[in-house]
Amino acid sequence: MATEESRPTRHDEIEAILERKGGVEEARDDADKYTVVGAAERKTYANWLTPIEEHFVCHRNDIPDAEGGKWTVSLTGYLEDASSVTEIREEFPTVAVAHTMECAGNGRGQHRPETGSVQWGYEAAGTAVWSGTPVSSLLRGELEDVPDDAWLTAVGGDPSDGEDVFARSIPLSKAVDDCILAYEMNGEPLPREHGFPIRLIVPGWYGVNSVKWLEELRVMDEMVTDESLDRPGDHAYWQQEAYRIHPEDVEPERNATVETVDTWEQLEGGDPAYPYTFDQTVMSVIGEPDGESAVTVPEDGTVEITGVAWAGDDDVASVEVSTDGGDSWAEAELFGPDYAGAWRLFRYDWAATPGEYVLASRATDDRGKRQPMRISNPDAWRDAIADDEFPWNEGGYAANAVLPNALEVEIQTP
Ligand SMILES: Nc1nc2c(c(=O)[nH]1)N[C@H]1C(S)=C(S)[C@@H](COP(=O)(O)O)O[C@H]1N2
Ligand SMILES: [Mo]
C-alpha cells in the first residue's frame, strides 16, 4: 500500500489542479483518497460549453507521469496489437463529440443519512467538446471474428499499487457506435488531470466509464471480472463492486453481462439486482438566477430562468420550471445545441414580482422518464420509485432528484 507516502504528492497535485482551475472548488472525501474538484458556481449551468477551468475533476490514484510521444494503447483479448498515441492521432480520422461528463456520484451529498465518499451536490457535471479518433476507426477491419455482443474493457494507466486496476467495460456495440479516444478537450491539448495523453470518451454515460490515461483496450466475451486481464491486482473492483447501486450492507453480485445498459431501466426492472452506472439518468440544473444575490426585476417584468438538462443516451423531451418549490410547474423552452450525449439549454420567461421564491427544474426524457422529486429513506430501495422518489443507495450513485437542487431567490424592485 502506497498510501502514507503518496498523500503529500496527492496534496500537491490537488493544489496544482486548483491553481490551474480558477472556476472550481475543492471537495474530497474524509480519507483524502479522491482527487476531486467541482464547478464552483451555479452560473456554470447557464452555459452550454463548460470551460476547462470550470470542469470538475474526479479520480482516485495519482496522475501517471506520461510522455505523450511514448505512450501506447495496447489492443488485447480478441485483438492483438498496439498503437502509439502518435499513430492514433495521425493515421485515423479526427472527430469531435460533445459529451456531458457527470460523475455517477453527482448528488451523493443529497442522501440522508449521509453516504461515504465525496459529498457532491450538483457540481460534478460539465459539458466539453472532446476531439479524437473514433473507436470504430481504430478497430476497423479487426472485428470480423468478434461476436456482436462482445464487451470492450478499457484500462487506465494510473498506478494502482498492484490493487484495483482501473478497468471499466462497456458493450463493444456502444464503443463502435459513438465512443472516441480523445486527445483534446475544448480545442486544447488534453490536460493531465483529464487524462493526458489519451482517454476514452463514452458519450452520455456516467464519467466513470470514460477511462483516463488509457493504456489498454481489451475485447472480450464478458465484462471484466477477476482474472480477466493479463496483469496483477484485482481487475473487477471498479466495474463489479464500486459504482454499483445497492442498499446498505449489500455486496452486489458479479455479472458477465446485462440485458440493458439503461441505468434507470435496471433500477426499475430489478435486473440486474443491483444496477451498474452506465448511461445517465435524466437530470437538470438551473444556472441563472443563481441565488447568490437578489435579482432586480427588469422594466419588462421578465426574469429569464436558464439551465441545462440531460438524459444520457436518451434525448431530453421537455423541461418544466417551478417558482414555488415544486407545487406548480410551467413548461420551459429548449434551445441551443442539440447533440446526442450532451445537455440542452432551457429557458423560461418568468413574470416575476418582488418576494422570495424557491426555483426548481424537472426534466423528462423521450421515453417518458422524469426526474423524481426527492431522495428516499434508506429502507425504501426500489419501492421509492413508485412514490416519485429516487432510491437512497449506499454509494450515493445516479441521484437525479428535483428538490435537492432547488434554490432560493429574492426578487426586488429597482
Ligand atoms: N484511469 C482512470 N480513469 C478515470 C477515473 C480514474 O480514477 N482513473 N475516474 C473516473 C471518474 S469516477 C470520473 S467521474 C471521470 C471524471 O473525468 P474528468 O476528471 O475528466 O472530469 O473520469 C473517470 N476516469
Ligand atoms: Mo466519478
XYZ file of C-alpha atoms and ligand atoms in Angstrom:
439
model
C 0.000 0.000 0.000
C 1.473 3.285 -1.097
C -0.885 5.396 0.947
C 1.215 7.172 3.591
C 3.941 8.357 1.256
C 1.710 9.212 -1.658
C -0.546 11.569 0.315
C 1.747 14.608 0.232
C 2.167 14.110 -3.518
C -1.577 13.911 -3.930
C -1.999 17.030 -1.857
C 0.481 18.915 -4.067
C -1.304 17.567 -7.090
C -4.684 18.827 -5.891
C -3.131 22.222 -5.137
C -1.681 22.374 -8.655
C -5.032 21.456 -10.218
C -6.807 24.082 -8.140
C -4.288 26.670 -9.285
C -4.943 25.834 -12.944
C -8.691 25.768 -12.455
C -9.878 29.113 -11.170
C -13.543 28.138 -11.552
C -13.663 25.076 -9.327
C -13.814 24.365 -5.652
C -12.151 21.559 -3.789
C -14.165 18.671 -2.429
C -12.616 15.471 -1.223
C -13.591 12.539 0.875
C -12.565 12.222 4.515
C -9.948 9.624 3.754
C -8.406 12.028 1.218
C -8.482 9.288 -1.374
C -10.121 11.080 -4.237
C -8.619 13.943 -6.153
C -11.779 15.810 -6.943
C -12.898 19.322 -7.604
C -16.236 20.548 -8.863
C -17.675 23.603 -10.571
C -17.666 26.384 -8.025
C -20.596 28.374 -9.294
C -24.143 27.725 -10.314
C -23.616 30.006 -13.295
C -21.627 27.187 -14.928
C -25.044 25.629 -15.571
C -26.358 28.615 -17.506
C -23.920 27.882 -20.348
C -23.720 25.069 -22.845
C -19.913 24.751 -23.003
C -18.061 24.276 -19.729
C -14.647 25.959 -19.824
C -11.811 23.650 -18.756
C -11.242 25.828 -15.661
C -14.812 25.126 -14.512
C -14.986 21.423 -15.448
C -14.925 19.050 -12.474
C -12.141 16.503 -11.992
C -12.541 13.088 -10.369
C -10.122 10.219 -9.876
C -8.563 8.265 -7.074
C -4.994 7.308 -7.935
C -2.048 9.578 -8.641
C -1.879 11.019 -12.136
C 0.602 8.956 -14.182
C 3.712 10.706 -15.464
C 3.091 10.477 -19.177
C 5.275 11.384 -22.075
C 2.822 11.799 -24.917
C 5.287 10.613 -27.571
C 5.970 7.321 -25.821
C 2.501 6.353 -24.608
C 0.867 3.371 -26.341
C -2.578 1.831 -26.159
C -2.457 -1.957 -26.406
C -5.283 -3.822 -28.103
C -5.812 -7.194 -26.465
C -8.260 -10.066 -25.997
C -9.754 -10.768 -29.411
C -7.294 -8.177 -30.734
C -3.528 -8.334 -30.687
C -1.969 -5.040 -31.495
C -0.753 -1.782 -30.062
C -0.918 1.776 -31.306
C 1.121 4.729 -30.174
C -0.769 7.906 -29.398
C 1.051 9.474 -32.366
C -0.348 6.788 -34.698
C -3.817 7.147 -33.229
C -3.676 10.904 -33.853
C -2.124 10.825 -37.284
C -3.362 7.705 -39.038
C -7.074 7.893 -38.316
C -9.816 10.463 -38.819
C -10.286 13.112 -36.131
C -13.800 13.814 -34.918
C -15.253 15.996 -32.180
C -18.004 14.874 -29.842
C -19.905 16.855 -27.259
C -20.300 14.944 -24.024
C -21.826 15.854 -20.708
C -19.470 14.292 -18.190
C -21.324 13.553 -14.991
C -19.793 11.693 -12.091
C -22.064 8.849 -11.005
C -21.604 10.313 -7.513
C -23.144 13.647 -8.519
C -25.887 14.314 -5.959
C -24.348 11.930 -3.435
C -24.238 14.683 -0.813
C -28.038 14.925 -1.009
C -28.544 11.476 0.558
C -29.815 11.423 4.176
C -28.377 9.759 6.128
C -25.060 10.659 4.509
C -23.239 8.072 2.463
C -19.451 7.739 2.358
C -17.065 9.427 -0.088
C -17.203 12.846 -1.702
C -20.315 14.864 -0.830
C -21.084 16.259 -4.266
C -24.102 18.494 -4.748
C -24.852 19.114 -8.435
C -21.367 20.369 -9.344
C -19.829 17.126 -10.675
C -21.114 17.698 -14.193
C -19.826 19.614 -17.202
C -20.047 19.633 -20.991
C -16.931 19.766 -23.143
C -16.150 19.146 -26.791
C -13.699 16.276 -26.956
C -11.654 15.597 -30.116
C -10.007 12.363 -31.038
C -10.178 9.138 -33.012
C -13.408 7.122 -33.250
C -13.059 3.672 -31.644
C -14.748 2.345 -34.807
C -11.885 3.713 -36.950
C -9.195 2.237 -34.727
C -10.864 -1.195 -34.707
C -11.969 -1.182 -38.344
C -11.171 -4.492 -40.017
C -10.232 -6.100 -36.686
C -13.660 -7.280 -35.572
C -14.565 -9.998 -38.118
C -14.245 -12.823 -35.610
C -15.712 -10.913 -32.688
C -19.298 -11.650 -31.571
C -21.758 -8.748 -31.763
C -22.453 -8.918 -28.046
C -18.777 -8.658 -27.009
C -17.591 -6.169 -24.371
C -14.765 -3.658 -24.566
C -12.744 -3.210 -21.392
C -10.718 -0.014 -21.051
C -7.823 0.003 -18.593
C -6.319 3.152 -17.101
C -2.589 3.660 -16.693
C -2.930 5.239 -13.265
C -0.671 3.433 -10.812
C -2.764 1.182 -8.621
C -0.025 -0.371 -6.494
C -0.939 -3.793 -7.799
C -4.501 -3.465 -6.480
C -7.780 -2.466 -8.024
C -6.650 -1.847 -11.589
C -8.851 0.912 -13.021
C -10.774 -1.121 -15.604
C -14.260 -0.466 -16.971
C -16.262 -2.461 -19.506
C -18.854 -1.188 -21.967
C -20.612 -3.113 -24.737
C -18.497 -3.164 -27.902
C -21.608 -2.007 -29.784
C -21.658 1.262 -27.775
C -17.899 1.687 -28.252
C -18.050 1.457 -32.054
C -21.260 3.470 -32.196
C -20.060 6.789 -30.759
C -17.058 6.473 -28.444
C -13.739 8.144 -29.166
C -10.168 8.100 -27.929
C -9.777 11.770 -27.068
C -6.578 13.783 -27.047
C -8.113 17.279 -26.978
C -10.652 18.982 -24.735
C -12.375 22.186 -25.904
C -9.702 22.509 -28.597
C -6.805 22.401 -26.118
C -4.369 19.531 -25.653
C -5.892 17.157 -23.097
C -4.918 18.449 -19.624
C -3.069 15.992 -17.355
C -5.898 15.706 -14.877
C -8.388 14.959 -17.643
C -6.393 12.010 -18.992
C -3.332 13.176 -20.951
C -2.185 11.858 -23.353
C -5.327 9.914 -24.288
C -8.638 8.877 -22.773
C -11.827 7.109 -23.695
C -14.967 9.239 -24.023
C -18.288 7.401 -23.683
C -20.935 9.978 -24.683
C -23.960 10.200 -22.397
C -22.674 7.661 -19.861
C -21.525 8.304 -16.302
C -17.989 9.688 -16.080
C -16.526 6.520 -14.568
C -16.832 4.802 -17.965
C -14.620 7.402 -19.671
C -11.293 5.906 -18.641
C -8.447 8.431 -18.403
C -4.761 7.738 -19.207
C -5.942 4.887 -21.427
C -3.434 2.062 -21.590
C -5.300 -0.995 -22.863
C -8.450 -1.813 -24.807
C -9.443 -5.439 -24.428
C -12.243 -7.031 -26.444
C -13.776 -9.919 -24.504
C -16.930 -12.048 -24.414
C -17.837 -10.704 -20.982
C -17.472 -7.602 -18.912
C -14.449 -7.508 -16.644
C -14.428 -9.944 -13.730
C -11.482 -11.117 -11.672
C -8.628 -12.510 -13.734
C -9.949 -11.015 -16.960
C -6.706 -9.151 -17.597
C -3.119 -10.301 -18.055
C -1.845 -8.301 -15.104
C -1.628 -8.491 -11.317
C -4.179 -6.979 -8.978
C -7.963 -7.017 -8.641
C -9.459 -6.298 -12.061
C -13.138 -6.193 -11.199
C -13.433 -3.737 -8.311
C -14.340 -0.617 -10.325
C -16.852 -2.457 -12.520
C -18.459 -5.002 -10.232
C -18.233 -3.519 -6.742
C -17.713 0.237 -6.710
C -20.177 2.230 -8.818
C -22.977 -0.321 -8.280
C -26.335 0.929 -6.993
C -27.497 -1.006 -3.931
C -28.946 -0.605 -0.419
C -26.796 -0.560 2.691
C -24.611 -3.572 3.558
C -25.155 -5.415 0.316
C -22.376 -6.950 -1.712
C -23.567 -6.826 -5.319
C -23.453 -9.982 -7.395
C -20.911 -10.077 -10.220
C -22.291 -10.462 -13.721
C -20.753 -11.448 -17.033
C -23.285 -9.435 -18.985
C -26.521 -7.433 -18.591
C -29.768 -7.225 -20.556
C -29.943 -3.441 -20.595
C -27.349 -0.731 -20.112
C -30.038 1.827 -19.262
C -29.310 2.600 -15.616
C -32.880 3.663 -14.827
C -34.350 0.574 -16.515
C -32.036 -1.623 -14.453
C -33.201 0.169 -11.327
C -36.899 -0.127 -12.173
C -36.773 -3.622 -13.571
C -34.624 -5.248 -10.905
C -32.342 -6.876 -13.475
C -29.524 -6.988 -12.626
C -30.368 -6.953 -8.915
C -28.033 -4.015 -8.337
C -27.622 -1.690 -11.313
C -24.373 -0.633 -12.947
C -23.787 3.054 -13.556
C -23.774 3.117 -17.334
C -25.995 5.599 -19.157
C -27.014 8.729 -17.247
C -30.462 9.176 -15.721
C -32.461 12.268 -16.725
C -31.309 15.353 -14.840
C -31.426 19.165 -14.866
C -29.860 22.113 -13.038
C -30.812 25.794 -13.021
C -27.812 28.079 -13.636
C -29.409 31.504 -13.507
C -30.563 33.190 -11.408
C -28.017 31.647 -9.076
C -29.497 32.702 -5.734
C -26.261 34.441 -4.729
C -27.732 37.919 -4.719
C -31.174 39.457 -5.053
C -32.486 39.869 -8.605
C -33.860 43.258 -9.613
C -36.870 42.921 -11.928
C -36.090 44.494 -15.314
C -38.509 47.005 -16.847
C -40.374 44.429 -18.891
C -41.047 42.476 -15.704
C -39.473 39.280 -17.030
C -36.698 37.369 -15.311
C -35.180 34.670 -17.522
C -34.508 31.367 -15.771
C -31.786 29.416 -17.607
C -30.363 25.967 -17.028
C -29.221 22.692 -18.546
C -30.885 19.272 -18.852
C -29.540 15.930 -19.994
C -30.637 12.320 -20.271
C -27.647 10.155 -21.202
C -28.308 8.118 -24.332
C -31.856 9.439 -24.496
C -32.997 12.858 -25.656
C -34.423 15.451 -23.324
C -38.083 15.747 -24.319
C -39.127 18.594 -22.031
C -38.163 20.649 -19.004
C -40.541 22.227 -16.509
C -39.718 25.057 -14.135
C -41.296 25.779 -10.771
C -41.078 29.074 -8.884
C -42.941 27.760 -5.836
C -40.721 24.933 -4.696
C -42.359 22.263 -6.842
C -46.070 22.899 -6.152
C -46.797 24.053 -9.692
C -44.894 23.691 -12.947
C -44.603 25.563 -16.243
C -43.063 24.350 -19.476
C -39.617 25.775 -20.317
C -38.238 26.173 -23.836
C -35.307 24.072 -25.030
C -32.761 25.965 -27.110
C -29.166 25.905 -28.343
C -27.014 22.970 -29.490
C -28.635 19.538 -29.698
C -26.032 16.757 -29.712
C -26.556 13.187 -28.554
C -24.789 12.695 -25.218
C -24.673 16.379 -24.314
C -27.026 18.575 -22.330
C -29.606 21.011 -23.739
C -30.090 24.554 -22.548
C -33.541 25.544 -21.322
C -35.083 28.916 -20.520
C -38.273 30.179 -19.026
C -39.548 33.760 -19.037
C -40.782 34.363 -15.550
C -43.155 37.263 -14.899
C -41.606 37.954 -11.518
C -42.889 40.182 -8.754
C -40.961 41.113 -5.611
C -40.739 38.396 -2.999
C -38.876 35.255 -2.062
C -39.154 32.166 -4.212
C -37.862 28.622 -4.476
C -36.880 27.720 -8.038
C -36.701 24.147 -9.257
C -36.402 22.367 -12.608
C -37.638 18.953 -13.708
C -36.683 17.221 -16.960
C -38.373 14.352 -18.810
C -36.632 12.203 -21.410
C -38.048 10.993 -24.716
C -39.095 7.693 -23.157
C -41.194 9.475 -20.567
C -38.787 9.078 -17.630
C -38.992 12.125 -15.363
C -36.726 13.244 -12.535
C -38.139 12.101 -9.171
C -38.910 14.800 -6.588
C -36.659 13.738 -3.708
C -34.305 11.030 -2.449
C -35.964 8.285 -0.386
C -35.085 6.992 3.048
C -32.624 4.063 3.108
C -35.247 1.335 3.592
C -37.389 2.031 0.570
C -34.951 0.802 -2.088
C -36.692 0.483 -5.461
C -40.198 0.851 -3.989
C -39.229 4.533 -3.720
C -39.688 4.928 -7.463
C -43.468 4.474 -7.224
C -43.540 7.349 -4.715
C -41.739 9.685 -7.108
C -38.517 9.311 -5.109
C -35.014 8.268 -6.057
C -33.827 5.195 -4.131
C -31.291 6.078 -1.437
C -28.282 3.851 -2.113
C -25.115 3.156 -0.198
C -22.721 4.578 -2.772
C -24.919 7.617 -3.394
C -24.918 6.961 -7.133
C -27.026 8.205 -10.030
C -29.161 10.567 -7.906
C -31.285 12.867 -10.028
C -33.899 14.233 -7.635
C -35.501 17.628 -8.220
C -35.857 19.280 -4.827
C -32.296 18.877 -3.521
C -31.179 21.089 -6.431
C -33.816 23.781 -5.839
C -32.592 27.275 -4.951
C -33.926 30.286 -3.128
C -34.038 33.667 -4.870
C -35.101 37.074 -3.779
C -36.778 39.310 -6.328
C -36.781 43.049 -5.693
C -37.977 46.205 -7.431
C -35.404 48.650 -8.833
N -7.917 5.900 -15.300
C -8.928 6.488 -14.637
N -9.943 6.982 -15.348
C -10.980 7.585 -14.738
C -11.016 7.702 -13.324
C -9.927 7.161 -12.585
O -9.911 7.197 -11.346
N -8.900 6.566 -13.277
N -12.105 8.311 -12.720
C -13.368 8.249 -13.486
C -14.439 9.014 -12.895
S -15.119 8.363 -11.488
C -14.963 10.153 -13.492
S -16.339 10.919 -12.862
C -14.327 10.734 -14.695
C -14.058 12.213 -14.482
O -13.436 12.765 -15.613
P -12.809 14.219 -15.511
O -11.881 14.224 -14.319
O -12.119 14.473 -16.791
O -13.968 15.165 -15.286
O -13.112 10.067 -15.013
C -13.174 8.657 -14.939
N -11.983 8.085 -15.497
Mo -16.885 9.698 -10.871
